[in-house]
Amino acid sequence: MSSNHSAVISSIARPPRLLETLLSNLDGMVYRGRLDDDWTMEFVSEGCSALTGYEPQALLFNRRISYARIIHADDLARVNDVIRSSVAAGHRFELEYRILRADGQVRWVWGRGVGIAGADGKLQWVEAYVQDVTSRKESDQALLEAERRYRSIFENAIEGVFQSTADGRYIAVNPALARIYGYASPQELIIGLRDIEHQLYVDPERRAEFMRTMAEVGSVSNFESRVYRRDGQIIWISENARTVRDDAGTLLFYEGTVEAITERKLYEAEIRHQANHDALTGLPNRSMLHKHLRRALQNREQGRSGAMMAVAFVDLDQFKFINDSLGHLVGDDLLKTIARRLVSCVRDTDMVARQGGDEFVLVLQNQADESRISEVLQRILVTVAQPWANGDREFHITCSIGVSRCPTDGDDVETLLKNADAAMYRAKELGRNNFQFFAGWMDVQASKRLDLLVSLRRAVEREEFSLYYQPKISMADGRLIGAEALIRWNTPSQGMIAPDRFIPLAEETGLIAPIGEWVLRTACSQNKAWQKAGLPPMCVAVNLSPRQLDRNLPELVSQVLSESGLSPSWLELEITENVVMKDAGKTVATLNALKRLGVQISVDDFGTGYSSLSYLRRFPVDALKIDKSFVRDIARDNDSAAIVKAVISLGHILNLRVIAEGVEDQEQYNYLLHNGCDHVQGYLLGKPVSVEEFTRRLALEAGASGDARNQVQALRDPV
């Protein structure tokens, strides 16, 4: 070392004796170093020897070695970055890194310190304390490795537990998993099952889906699949798993649990059967009937069945008398007997469904001509009229049948059922115990329907429509946070016509497109008008018709928003669950285009359809609306209550808001509040009201000033 350095070292004031004693007793090293490339030390405590293997004098002014050379080469850049960035920001630094001792050992150290400025205010030094933490790091690493490999492996677990590699091999399993998959031992499973994708999954694509989800999310929950047991038996399993990575982020393996759920799946299948079948007779119910008819009509459209199809409405003639006189138990026995008799009269390819009450519907496919249909119907009349004994009494039951033919009397579900029903009433008028084919003149409502259609076409241009608004309330704080726009039709001749009378007709004739556009424009303009009047912004929901959900809808919505000046975030579009699932691929594309505009999207009437969860995850929706039929029965129907609770839970799992509609009493409200529903609407919170009434409520709730209140009270529909 040069004489100049020696002089400098000699000139550095040593710490007082007491402080020097304290520093020497510390289990670590205290230093003061310059902020240069070598971390040149100007002071090093006696703890340096034990920590680094170098005497303090060896580090002072880099006499023998600089501290930068002691820091592990792989950590030096990080140490530099952390310390320099921390002190530059005026913060204390704290970090762990490795050093290379004089004896060649690599040790982990922990350091904490601060930056020191010179007289000129510029940072010149670092003062820090460094301590050896190698033992703790080694213990932590050993514990981490042990947890990664053995934490979820429990020899006596009821569920199967596994660790598997990304290339489809099991590296660890427990006895329960071996039993689930039909192997005698875990070792036998690991040796025998070397290709999970092809040996285990019935559908190999499930493994690909598992891998994709793991890569994107890092875990799977309730991942249900069909798999092969060793003996070839197919069972259902549910997997919950996660990725395990090392400190560098490299995938080590997957670990998780497997539950055998075959019994549960069979139970769910039974539940689905119950959802589609009548509980009393076991026949397909109305929902199943409609689906069956739609499939049959689709087959005709696609040319797979060109023969005649008939829909027959069967109504028992004396059922009400028997049911009222002898009681419901006797009536139920009679219905079950009639159901069996009807089934005995048709082929396996035909359908007998219970429409409700004492009404049955038959779907007779691939009929050569009307004479063949008549033969079946005559057989039904004779079979149903056979004596029926109940105790010591014998009854003679007859039925009236109405028939519509496809394509002669209709080519859609609703028309065929409606016309068959009309023909059935004609059969009753003719004395019962006969069948009648539908004829156009039977539909006594046809002329009224035509008049309604003519009036409906003129309604838009005559400004006969208006929008009513029903408030949506936040369950968190009771605030009014939005509204649903609902159309009303006030005709000069008939007065107010309920939406359920003219909306289906508008759907059928295509008039729903201009009507729907009018609703959209009016709701957006009105919402903007409220905002201009100084009222707090809120989201207004508009229902979309199935006919509106096409590729032109995003362009229309964008145009309306631009013309009205309404921000997209204040518009919510409601689409029914059945519409969403009708053409999922097309729907996803349209919804994505709408979502890019910035509008809110909700699924209406949720719970009444059959949504696939895999599709629901793909749809860019913001909220689920629980159908009012479930809300209505919360208090008296455990199934409805369970469905509502499940929908709320599902919505929150998918990060969606959940809205309950049709809330009419406090008991319903309390149940929804207790189960975490987000928003509600219904007569309990406010019925649909005119613009004027809703404006007054907005002003009242917003606490508007006198001037603003006068403004909003004067508002009318802007369109």
XYZ file of C-alpha atoms in Angstrom:
719
model
C 0.000 0.000 0.000
C 1.309 3.511 -0.788
C 2.492 5.866 1.947
C -0.383 8.229 1.021
C -2.976 5.514 1.732
C -1.236 4.687 4.992
C -1.383 8.271 5.981
C -5.073 8.462 5.163
C -5.804 5.334 7.138
C -3.851 6.645 10.088
C -5.727 9.905 9.916
C -9.151 8.294 10.158
C -10.471 8.777 13.613
C -11.131 5.528 15.401
C -14.468 5.206 17.171
C -14.604 5.759 20.894
C -13.593 2.782 22.992
C -17.178 1.993 24.099
C -18.507 2.081 20.532
C -15.589 -0.009 19.313
C -16.401 -2.617 21.955
C -20.051 -2.675 20.956
C -19.202 -3.070 17.267
C -16.752 -5.889 17.914
C -19.433 -7.784 19.841
C -21.940 -7.621 16.986
C -22.574 -10.889 15.131
C -21.723 -9.311 11.804
C -19.839 -6.490 10.154
C -20.398 -2.733 10.170
C -18.804 -0.719 7.401
C -18.654 2.652 5.744
C -17.842 2.548 2.033
C -17.666 4.909 -0.850
C -20.220 4.840 -3.639
C -17.638 3.873 -6.244
C -17.243 0.783 -8.421
C -15.142 -1.052 -5.774
C -17.191 -0.068 -2.737
C -13.963 1.312 -1.254
C -14.102 0.830 2.511
C -13.191 3.687 4.825
C -14.254 1.859 7.983
C -14.763 -1.850 8.689
C -15.631 -3.308 12.102
C -13.863 -6.288 13.693
C -16.767 -8.561 12.640
C -15.285 -8.528 9.131
C -12.908 -11.357 10.017
C -15.609 -13.822 11.038
C -17.894 -12.838 8.180
C -15.486 -12.673 5.215
C -12.317 -14.384 6.416
C -10.402 -11.168 5.747
C -8.971 -8.872 8.405
C -10.508 -5.371 8.411
C -7.196 -3.846 7.289
C -7.317 -5.976 4.123
C -10.508 -4.211 2.973
C -9.684 -0.661 4.037
C -9.085 1.364 0.905
C -8.864 -1.927 -1.025
C -5.486 -2.636 0.512
C -5.665 -6.348 -0.280
C -9.117 -6.793 -1.814
C -12.155 -4.669 -2.529
C -15.601 -5.489 -1.146
C -16.945 -5.565 -4.707
C -14.696 -8.580 -5.374
C -15.994 -10.352 -2.270
C -19.625 -10.077 -3.467
C -20.581 -13.093 -5.591
C -20.227 -12.264 -9.269
C -23.784 -13.418 -10.030
C -25.210 -11.065 -7.387
C -22.966 -8.015 -7.844
C -25.118 -6.234 -10.433
C -28.280 -6.738 -8.359
C -26.577 -5.515 -5.176
C -25.329 -2.432 -7.013
C -28.791 -1.712 -8.455
C -30.667 -2.156 -5.185
C -28.284 -0.119 -3.025
C -27.758 2.698 -5.482
C -31.464 3.026 -6.373
C -32.491 2.932 -2.698
C -30.045 5.538 -1.440
C -30.696 7.722 -4.473
C -34.375 7.739 -3.496
C -33.476 8.525 0.114
C -34.587 5.106 1.344
C -32.945 2.561 3.610
C -31.842 -0.520 1.696
C -32.216 -4.124 2.790
C -31.271 -7.210 0.754
C -29.770 -10.680 0.779
C -26.883 -11.806 -1.425
C -23.923 -14.139 -1.554
C -20.248 -13.429 -0.762
C -17.079 -15.406 -1.456
C -15.045 -15.812 1.750
C -11.266 -15.850 1.826
C -11.361 -19.649 2.307
C -13.456 -20.086 -0.860
C -16.775 -20.713 0.891
C -19.906 -19.157 -0.557
C -22.011 -17.644 2.199
C -25.388 -15.918 2.202
C -25.481 -12.541 3.940
C -28.163 -10.032 4.831
C -27.357 -6.340 4.663
C -29.144 -3.189 5.728
C -27.923 0.368 5.439
C -28.354 3.986 4.372
C -26.668 6.477 2.085
C -24.586 9.346 3.542
C -24.203 12.705 1.832
C -21.134 14.909 1.924
C -20.913 18.584 2.821
C -22.022 19.425 -0.693
C -25.221 17.432 -0.254
C -24.202 14.743 -2.742
C -24.297 11.065 -1.821
C -20.755 9.849 -1.184
C -20.899 6.934 1.229
C -22.911 3.956 2.366
C -23.043 2.886 5.991
C -24.360 -0.620 6.532
C -24.532 -3.674 8.738
C -23.976 -7.125 7.170
C -24.798 -10.456 8.845
C -24.275 -14.112 7.834
C -27.664 -15.822 7.209
C -26.399 -18.964 5.445
C -27.876 -21.345 8.017
C -31.318 -19.799 7.717
C -31.198 -19.824 3.915
C -30.185 -23.475 3.859
C -32.969 -24.343 6.314
C -35.519 -22.389 4.286
C -34.422 -24.059 1.061
C -34.526 -27.525 2.613
C -37.966 -26.838 4.056
C -39.230 -25.500 0.743
C -38.020 -28.550 -1.146
C -39.587 -30.860 1.420
C -42.912 -29.004 1.219
C -42.921 -29.043 -2.570
C -42.409 -32.758 -2.747
C -44.331 -34.071 0.229
C -46.821 -31.475 1.454
C -49.801 -32.871 -0.453
C -48.847 -36.539 -0.327
C -50.826 -38.094 2.485
C -50.802 -41.845 2.571
C -54.188 -42.045 4.250
C -55.989 -39.325 2.288
C -59.482 -40.200 1.071
C -58.973 -38.224 -2.130
C -56.376 -39.145 -4.695
C -53.243 -36.993 -4.485
C -50.663 -36.704 -7.244
C -47.650 -34.975 -8.678
C -47.257 -35.205 -12.451
C -44.947 -33.817 -15.109
C -45.825 -31.659 -18.065
C -45.002 -34.541 -20.426
C -47.758 -36.697 -18.930
C -46.083 -38.906 -16.318
C -46.938 -39.377 -12.662
C -43.962 -38.929 -10.331
C -45.829 -39.370 -7.051
C -49.311 -40.631 -6.172
C -51.013 -41.836 -3.028
C -52.829 -45.136 -2.474
C -56.239 -43.486 -2.852
C -55.450 -42.401 -6.421
C -54.225 -45.900 -7.229
C -57.521 -47.317 -5.982
C -59.559 -44.767 -7.969
C -57.736 -45.719 -11.170
C -57.864 -49.465 -10.413
C -54.190 -50.117 -9.612
C -52.934 -52.265 -6.758
C -50.363 -49.750 -5.557
C -48.986 -46.293 -6.298
C -45.849 -47.819 -7.783
C -47.917 -49.950 -10.151
C -49.811 -46.863 -11.302
C -46.628 -44.847 -11.890
C -45.081 -47.689 -13.908
C -48.238 -48.611 -15.826
C -49.666 -45.176 -16.592
C -46.964 -43.329 -18.528
C -49.082 -41.326 -20.981
C -51.837 -39.413 -19.161
C -53.222 -37.839 -22.328
C -53.904 -41.091 -24.165
C -54.020 -43.756 -21.433
C -56.159 -41.901 -18.912
C -58.546 -39.412 -20.530
C -61.414 -40.746 -22.623
C -61.188 -37.491 -24.573
C -57.463 -36.698 -25.022
C -58.380 -33.062 -25.625
C -59.150 -32.792 -21.899
C -55.427 -33.127 -21.169
C -54.719 -30.349 -23.639
C -57.351 -28.187 -21.915
C -55.766 -29.025 -18.540
C -52.350 -27.914 -19.816
C -53.734 -24.714 -21.372
C -55.470 -23.717 -18.163
C -52.362 -24.464 -16.124
C -50.248 -22.324 -18.446
C -52.711 -19.422 -18.394
C -53.972 -19.475 -14.811
C -51.562 -21.679 -12.899
C -54.302 -23.883 -11.465
C -57.500 -25.768 -12.240
C -60.559 -26.104 -10.023
C -63.224 -28.790 -10.294
C -61.818 -29.926 -13.642
C -64.249 -32.717 -14.540
C -63.413 -35.434 -17.052
C -64.200 -38.990 -18.003
C -61.235 -41.332 -17.538
C -60.393 -44.986 -18.012
C -59.706 -47.230 -15.047
C -57.091 -49.914 -15.523
C -59.799 -52.496 -16.345
C -61.265 -50.246 -19.062
C -64.236 -49.054 -17.009
C -65.077 -45.388 -17.599
C -65.548 -43.202 -14.533
C -65.908 -39.479 -13.821
C -63.266 -37.571 -11.848
C -62.838 -33.995 -10.632
C -59.333 -32.550 -10.403
C -58.016 -29.596 -8.430
C -54.385 -28.868 -9.179
C -51.719 -26.174 -9.358
C -48.329 -25.625 -10.921
C -45.178 -25.874 -8.775
C -42.200 -23.791 -9.894
C -38.684 -23.168 -8.576
C -37.313 -19.774 -7.562
C -36.393 -19.055 -11.178
C -39.983 -19.639 -12.298
C -39.241 -22.923 -14.061
C -42.101 -25.429 -14.000
C -41.201 -28.392 -11.807
C -44.443 -30.378 -11.791
C -48.190 -30.251 -11.255
C -49.674 -31.322 -7.952
C -53.265 -31.757 -6.955
C -56.124 -33.951 -5.869
C -58.545 -36.259 -7.659
C -62.061 -37.056 -6.515
C -64.192 -39.832 -7.998
C -67.522 -38.189 -8.874
C -69.292 -40.880 -10.882
C -72.102 -41.155 -8.343
C -72.520 -37.396 -8.328
C -72.638 -37.302 -12.127
C -75.296 -39.998 -12.137
C -77.252 -37.925 -9.628
C -76.849 -34.828 -11.804
C -78.071 -36.822 -14.793
C -81.095 -37.784 -12.739
C -81.631 -34.125 -11.868
C -81.436 -33.224 -15.546
C -83.923 -35.986 -16.279
C -86.248 -34.519 -13.676
C -85.796 -31.062 -15.183
C -86.928 -32.380 -18.563
C -89.561 -34.880 -17.457
C -92.851 -34.675 -15.656
C -92.484 -35.825 -12.052
C -95.886 -37.516 -11.954
C -96.013 -39.461 -15.227
C -92.327 -39.632 -16.160
C -93.187 -38.272 -19.606
C -91.179 -35.478 -21.234
C -92.355 -32.118 -19.922
C -93.094 -28.918 -21.797
C -89.441 -27.883 -21.938
C -88.402 -31.236 -23.403
C -91.318 -31.117 -25.840
C -90.222 -27.756 -27.228
C -86.625 -28.907 -27.618
C -87.757 -32.116 -29.336
C -89.990 -30.180 -31.712
C -87.184 -27.743 -32.539
C -84.840 -30.624 -33.360
C -87.496 -32.292 -35.498
C -88.094 -29.042 -37.388
C -84.364 -28.521 -37.878
C -84.086 -32.029 -39.317
C -86.816 -31.161 -41.796
C -85.109 -27.918 -42.767
C -81.837 -29.751 -43.333
C -83.537 -32.314 -45.533
C -83.058 -35.280 -43.228
C -86.799 -35.864 -42.921
C -89.190 -34.847 -45.667
C -92.234 -36.793 -44.499
C -95.229 -35.227 -42.766
C -95.070 -34.523 -39.056
C -98.114 -34.078 -36.842
C -98.538 -32.420 -33.460
C -101.572 -33.666 -31.518
C -103.056 -31.922 -28.479
C -104.861 -34.429 -26.219
C -107.181 -33.128 -23.506
C -109.146 -35.410 -21.148
C -112.853 -34.707 -21.258
C -114.001 -35.589 -17.753
C -110.835 -35.129 -15.753
C -111.843 -32.028 -13.783
C -114.986 -33.760 -12.527
C -113.038 -36.793 -11.322
C -110.232 -34.716 -9.822
C -112.621 -32.434 -7.934
C -114.947 -35.245 -6.814
C -112.482 -37.956 -5.794
C -109.421 -35.913 -4.916
C -105.996 -35.261 -6.365
C -104.575 -38.691 -5.506
C -107.190 -40.384 -7.642
C -106.665 -37.767 -10.330
C -102.925 -38.439 -10.290
C -103.502 -42.184 -10.686
C -105.737 -41.497 -13.663
C -103.132 -39.257 -15.304
C -100.477 -41.947 -14.912
C -102.803 -44.514 -16.461
C -103.596 -42.246 -19.411
C -99.888 -41.565 -19.906
C -99.175 -45.303 -20.189
C -102.084 -45.779 -22.601
C -100.897 -42.960 -24.848
C -97.354 -44.323 -24.958
C -98.708 -47.742 -25.928
C -100.389 -46.215 -28.999
C -97.311 -44.708 -30.656
C -93.920 -45.817 -31.901
C -90.652 -45.467 -30.016
C -89.631 -42.727 -32.448
C -92.689 -40.641 -31.540
C -93.021 -38.535 -28.411
C -95.730 -38.307 -25.771
C -95.304 -35.290 -23.467
C -97.336 -33.874 -20.650
C -98.133 -30.240 -21.374
C -99.639 -29.664 -17.939
C -102.808 -30.498 -16.040
C -104.797 -32.982 -18.102
C -103.200 -31.948 -21.421
C -100.817 -34.162 -23.356
C -99.010 -33.502 -26.619
C -97.981 -36.127 -29.152
C -95.335 -35.592 -31.811
C -95.836 -38.070 -34.642
C -92.921 -38.003 -37.072
C -92.421 -39.466 -40.539
C -96.108 -39.921 -41.320
C -96.921 -40.961 -44.880
C -100.220 -39.072 -45.101
C -103.250 -37.924 -43.121
C -104.865 -41.363 -43.222
C -101.941 -42.833 -41.261
C -102.215 -40.009 -38.743
C -105.947 -40.660 -38.451
C -105.289 -44.348 -37.730
C -103.048 -43.423 -34.788
C -105.543 -40.893 -33.448
C -108.438 -43.336 -33.715
C -106.378 -45.915 -31.833
C -105.764 -43.351 -29.108
C -109.481 -42.548 -28.784
C -110.328 -46.246 -28.373
C -107.463 -46.977 -25.957
C -108.092 -43.958 -23.722
C -111.830 -44.788 -23.573
C -111.194 -48.240 -22.069
C -112.824 -48.584 -18.610
C -110.675 -47.422 -15.715
C -111.226 -48.885 -12.270
C -110.619 -47.084 -9.032
C -111.534 -49.187 -6.042
C -114.992 -50.558 -6.633
C -115.819 -47.876 -9.185
C -115.329 -48.001 -12.919
C -114.974 -44.894 -15.067
C -115.127 -44.348 -18.803
C -112.750 -41.550 -19.761
C -112.673 -39.950 -23.179
C -110.455 -37.360 -24.759
C -110.580 -34.631 -27.408
C -107.690 -34.343 -29.854
C -106.606 -31.489 -32.091
C -103.980 -31.969 -34.776
C -101.706 -29.617 -36.703
C -99.481 -30.802 -39.537
C -96.088 -29.679 -40.587
C -95.563 -28.012 -42.974
C -99.274 -27.598 -43.880
C -100.347 -25.886 -40.641
C -97.067 -24.353 -39.519
C -93.324 -24.769 -39.576
C -92.342 -23.508 -36.114
C -92.969 -24.811 -32.627
C -95.308 -22.087 -31.439
C -97.543 -22.151 -34.510
C -97.877 -25.925 -34.535
C -98.786 -26.034 -30.849
C -101.171 -23.097 -31.146
C -102.978 -24.559 -34.121
C -103.204 -28.016 -32.525
C -104.696 -26.366 -29.440
C -107.236 -24.507 -31.584
C -108.205 -27.774 -33.320
C -108.581 -29.494 -29.942
C -111.109 -26.872 -28.817
C -112.995 -27.448 -32.058
C -113.137 -31.168 -31.173
C -114.653 -30.294 -27.813
C -117.201 -28.049 -29.505
C -118.230 -30.998 -31.667
C -119.158 -33.147 -28.671
C -115.789 -34.420 -27.365
C -114.290 -37.900 -27.877
C -113.133 -37.081 -31.424
C -110.182 -35.605 -33.244
C -110.017 -32.641 -35.604
C -107.349 -31.461 -38.020
C -106.580 -27.761 -37.903
C -108.190 -25.509 -40.501
C -107.427 -21.828 -40.972
C -110.928 -20.691 -40.063
C -110.609 -22.290 -36.622
C -108.289 -19.608 -35.399
C -110.873 -17.123 -34.157
C -108.087 -14.813 -33.077
C -106.597 -14.530 -36.555
C -108.420 -11.321 -37.484
C -107.635 -9.708 -34.140
C -104.040 -10.683 -34.568
C -103.981 -9.124 -38.018
C -105.475 -5.892 -36.677
C -102.851 -5.837 -33.962
C -100.112 -6.316 -36.537
C -101.394 -3.408 -38.659
C -101.520 -1.147 -35.611
C -98.070 -2.275 -34.552
C -96.589 -1.277 -37.910
C -97.943 2.266 -37.475
C -97.077 2.603 -33.801
C -93.499 3.861 -34.242
C -94.350 6.590 -36.760
C -97.366 7.634 -34.682
C -95.225 7.855 -31.537
C -97.509 5.541 -29.603
C -94.614 3.904 -27.752
C -93.108 5.194 -24.539
C -90.435 3.956 -22.163
C -91.003 3.247 -18.510
C -88.044 2.914 -16.172
C -87.706 0.475 -13.289
C -85.011 1.298 -10.715
C -82.111 -0.985 -9.883
C -80.975 -0.804 -6.288
C -77.579 -1.607 -4.777
C -77.915 -4.064 -1.904
C -74.691 -2.752 -0.381
C -76.048 0.682 0.496
C -79.586 0.918 -0.906
C -78.654 3.511 -3.545
C -80.406 3.768 -6.880
C -77.617 2.758 -9.257
C -79.433 2.237 -12.534
C -82.655 1.478 -14.337
C -84.112 -0.905 -16.886
C -85.909 0.679 -19.835
C -89.222 -1.111 -20.531
C -91.403 -0.381 -23.561
C -95.113 0.424 -23.281
C -97.690 0.768 -26.091
C -100.629 3.086 -25.578
C -103.020 2.699 -28.524
C -105.875 5.126 -29.323
C -108.382 2.297 -29.670
C -107.362 -0.312 -27.111
C -105.478 1.751 -24.564
C -102.381 0.301 -22.937
C -101.338 -3.047 -24.463
C -99.104 -5.299 -22.396
C -95.662 -6.064 -23.884
C -96.280 -9.822 -23.772
C -99.076 -9.303 -26.334
C -97.168 -7.332 -28.962
C -93.485 -8.240 -28.434
C -93.891 -11.875 -29.648
C -95.765 -10.572 -32.715
C -93.023 -8.021 -33.350
C -90.415 -10.799 -33.032
C -92.273 -13.028 -35.456
C -92.821 -10.334 -38.100
C -89.428 -8.653 -37.837
C -90.899 -5.392 -36.527
C -88.783 -5.880 -33.417
C -85.802 -4.437 -35.308
C -87.173 -0.892 -35.748
C -88.899 -1.052 -32.365
C -85.697 -2.184 -30.701
C -83.740 0.601 -32.386
C -86.304 3.140 -31.146
C -85.953 1.812 -27.597
C -82.146 2.016 -27.798
C -82.128 5.580 -29.143
C -84.753 6.791 -26.681
C -83.083 5.253 -23.630
C -79.638 6.646 -24.552
C -80.985 10.120 -25.287
C -83.005 10.158 -22.069
C -80.038 9.043 -19.989
C -77.904 11.803 -21.501
C -80.693 14.299 -20.823
C -80.708 13.319 -17.146
C -76.966 13.863 -16.980
C -77.231 17.264 -18.659
C -79.835 18.211 -16.051
C -77.224 17.743 -13.349
C -78.358 14.358 -12.108
C -75.688 11.786 -11.197
C -74.827 9.455 -14.092
C -76.205 5.938 -13.953
C -76.427 2.911 -16.195
C -79.658 2.319 -18.135
C -80.309 -1.241 -19.323
C -81.955 -2.018 -22.659
C -83.248 -5.474 -23.588
C -82.034 -6.914 -26.881
C -84.199 -9.115 -29.057
C -82.753 -12.259 -30.661
C -83.314 -10.628 -34.058
C -81.159 -7.668 -33.044
C -78.177 -9.805 -32.101
C -76.436 -9.800 -35.467
C -73.203 -8.422 -36.906
C -74.787 -5.004 -37.559
C -75.704 -4.454 -33.916
C -72.290 -3.080 -32.776
C -72.373 -0.498 -35.577
C -75.896 0.577 -34.591
C -74.979 0.876 -30.910
C -71.873 2.907 -31.765
C -73.936 5.253 -33.951
C -76.617 5.742 -31.280
C -74.023 6.472 -28.594
C -72.305 8.976 -30.853
C -75.541 10.753 -31.754
C -76.829 10.882 -28.190
C -73.481 11.837 -26.679
C -73.872 9.164 -24.010
C -70.704 7.532 -22.719
C -70.744 3.753 -23.461
C -70.167 2.962 -19.785
C -73.683 4.219 -18.969
C -75.413 1.770 -21.340
C -76.149 -1.837 -20.394
C -77.432 -4.365 -22.946
C -79.472 -7.299 -21.616
C -79.547 -10.550 -23.578
C -81.544 -13.585 -22.459
C -79.678 -16.755 -21.572
C -81.387 -18.810 -24.276
C -80.440 -16.251 -26.938
C -76.833 -16.246 -25.728
C -76.581 -20.034 -26.047
C -78.514 -20.395 -29.323
C -75.471 -19.774 -31.509
C -72.595 -19.485 -29.079
C -69.873 -18.921 -31.672
C -71.722 -16.110 -33.410
C -72.831 -14.647 -30.091
C -69.271 -14.468 -28.742
C -68.134 -12.497 -31.800
C -71.003 -9.999 -31.526
C -70.607 -9.575 -27.772
C -66.864 -9.022 -28.117
C -67.531 -6.291 -30.678
C -70.044 -4.658 -28.314
C -67.658 -4.964 -25.388
C -64.949 -3.180 -27.341
C -67.305 -0.191 -27.539
C -67.246 -0.029 -23.736
C -70.871 -0.924 -22.969
C -71.997 -3.196 -20.131
C -73.464 -6.615 -21.012
C -75.691 -8.773 -18.811
C -77.307 -12.182 -19.268
C -81.040 -11.888 -18.570
C -83.383 -14.654 -17.313
C -80.336 -16.601 -16.104
C -81.190 -20.060 -14.815
C -83.981 -20.755 -17.305
C -81.669 -22.048 -20.038
C -78.820 -24.491 -20.183
C -75.639 -22.427 -20.281
C -72.345 -24.212 -20.676
C -69.870 -22.900 -18.094
C -67.048 -23.224 -20.582
C -68.987 -20.898 -22.931
C -70.005 -18.598 -20.086
C -66.329 -18.014 -19.278
C -65.774 -17.010 -22.908
C -68.620 -14.526 -23.063
C -67.550 -10.939 -22.246
C -70.444 -10.343 -19.868
C -70.498 -8.170 -16.764
C -73.583 -9.404 -14.920
C -76.094 -12.226 -14.508
C -79.782 -11.486 -13.913
C -81.597 -14.162 -11.936
C -84.946 -14.936 -13.534
C -87.902 -13.683 -11.512
C -89.506 -17.143 -11.516
C -86.789 -18.330 -9.136
C -86.910 -15.175 -7.001
C -90.704 -15.463 -6.693
C -90.483 -18.932 -5.130
C -87.521 -18.333 -2.798
C -89.634 -18.403 0.356
C -91.639 -21.557 -0.394
C -89.477 -23.614 -2.738
C -86.156 -24.962 -1.495
C -85.088 -25.783 -5.048
C -85.619 -22.198 -6.208
C -83.766 -20.889 -3.170
C -80.865 -23.242 -3.864
C -80.758 -22.205 -7.523
C -80.677 -18.514 -6.576
C -77.891 -19.118 -4.083
C -75.937 -21.141 -6.655
C -76.314 -18.455 -9.340
C -75.029 -15.792 -6.930
C -72.050 -17.972 -6.050
C -71.370 -18.786 -9.705
C -71.546 -15.123 -10.689
C -69.057 -14.097 -8.034
C -66.675 -16.944 -8.947
C -66.708 -15.603 -12.509
C -66.275 -12.019 -11.215
C -69.733 -11.014 -12.456
C -72.308 -8.789 -10.802
C -75.524 -10.608 -9.888
C -78.897 -8.873 -10.222
C -82.194 -10.322 -9.000
C -85.375 -9.157 -10.697
C -88.972 -9.520 -9.565
C -88.281 -8.756 -5.887
C -91.731 -8.139 -4.438
C -91.524 -8.696 -0.686
C -89.151 -8.221 2.231
C -88.531 -11.942 2.689
C -87.159 -12.222 -0.832
C -85.046 -9.112 -0.306
C -83.611 -10.454 2.976
C -82.693 -13.790 1.405
C -80.893 -12.081 -1.481
C -79.103 -9.724 0.912
C -78.000 -12.598 3.153
C -76.596 -14.525 0.175
C -74.608 -11.627 -1.247
C -76.679 -10.569 -4.250
C -75.293 -7.315 -5.650
C -78.312 -5.490 -7.131
C -82.082 -5.956 -7.096
C -85.124 -4.642 -8.907
C -88.808 -5.281 -8.452
C -92.042 -3.822 -7.126
C -90.691 -3.806 -3.566
C -88.038 -1.285 -4.648
C -90.011 0.480 -7.337
C -92.333 -0.436 -10.197
C -91.724 0.715 -13.785
C -92.735 4.355 -14.043
C -92.907 7.072 -16.677
C -90.017 9.401 -17.470
C -91.575 12.158 -15.405
C -92.028 10.022 -12.311
C -88.583 8.466 -12.594
C -87.013 11.911 -13.057
C -88.625 13.091 -9.840
C -87.251 10.078 -8.000
C -83.770 10.696 -9.408
C -83.886 14.311 -8.320
C -85.093 13.351 -4.861
C -82.427 10.704 -4.353
C -79.681 12.913 -5.756
C -80.639 15.768 -3.486
C -80.681 18.115 -6.463
C -80.618 21.884 -5.946
C -83.781 23.915 -6.513
C -82.756 24.992 -10.014
C -81.677 21.510 -11.014
C -84.857 20.060 -9.541
C -86.941 22.450 -11.628
C -84.974 21.481 -14.726
C -85.348 17.743 -14.311
C -89.023 17.985 -13.493
C -89.558 19.616 -16.859
C -87.817 16.835 -18.782
C -89.728 14.732 -21.275
C -88.745 11.982 -23.677
C -86.169 13.697 -25.945
C -86.932 11.444 -28.913
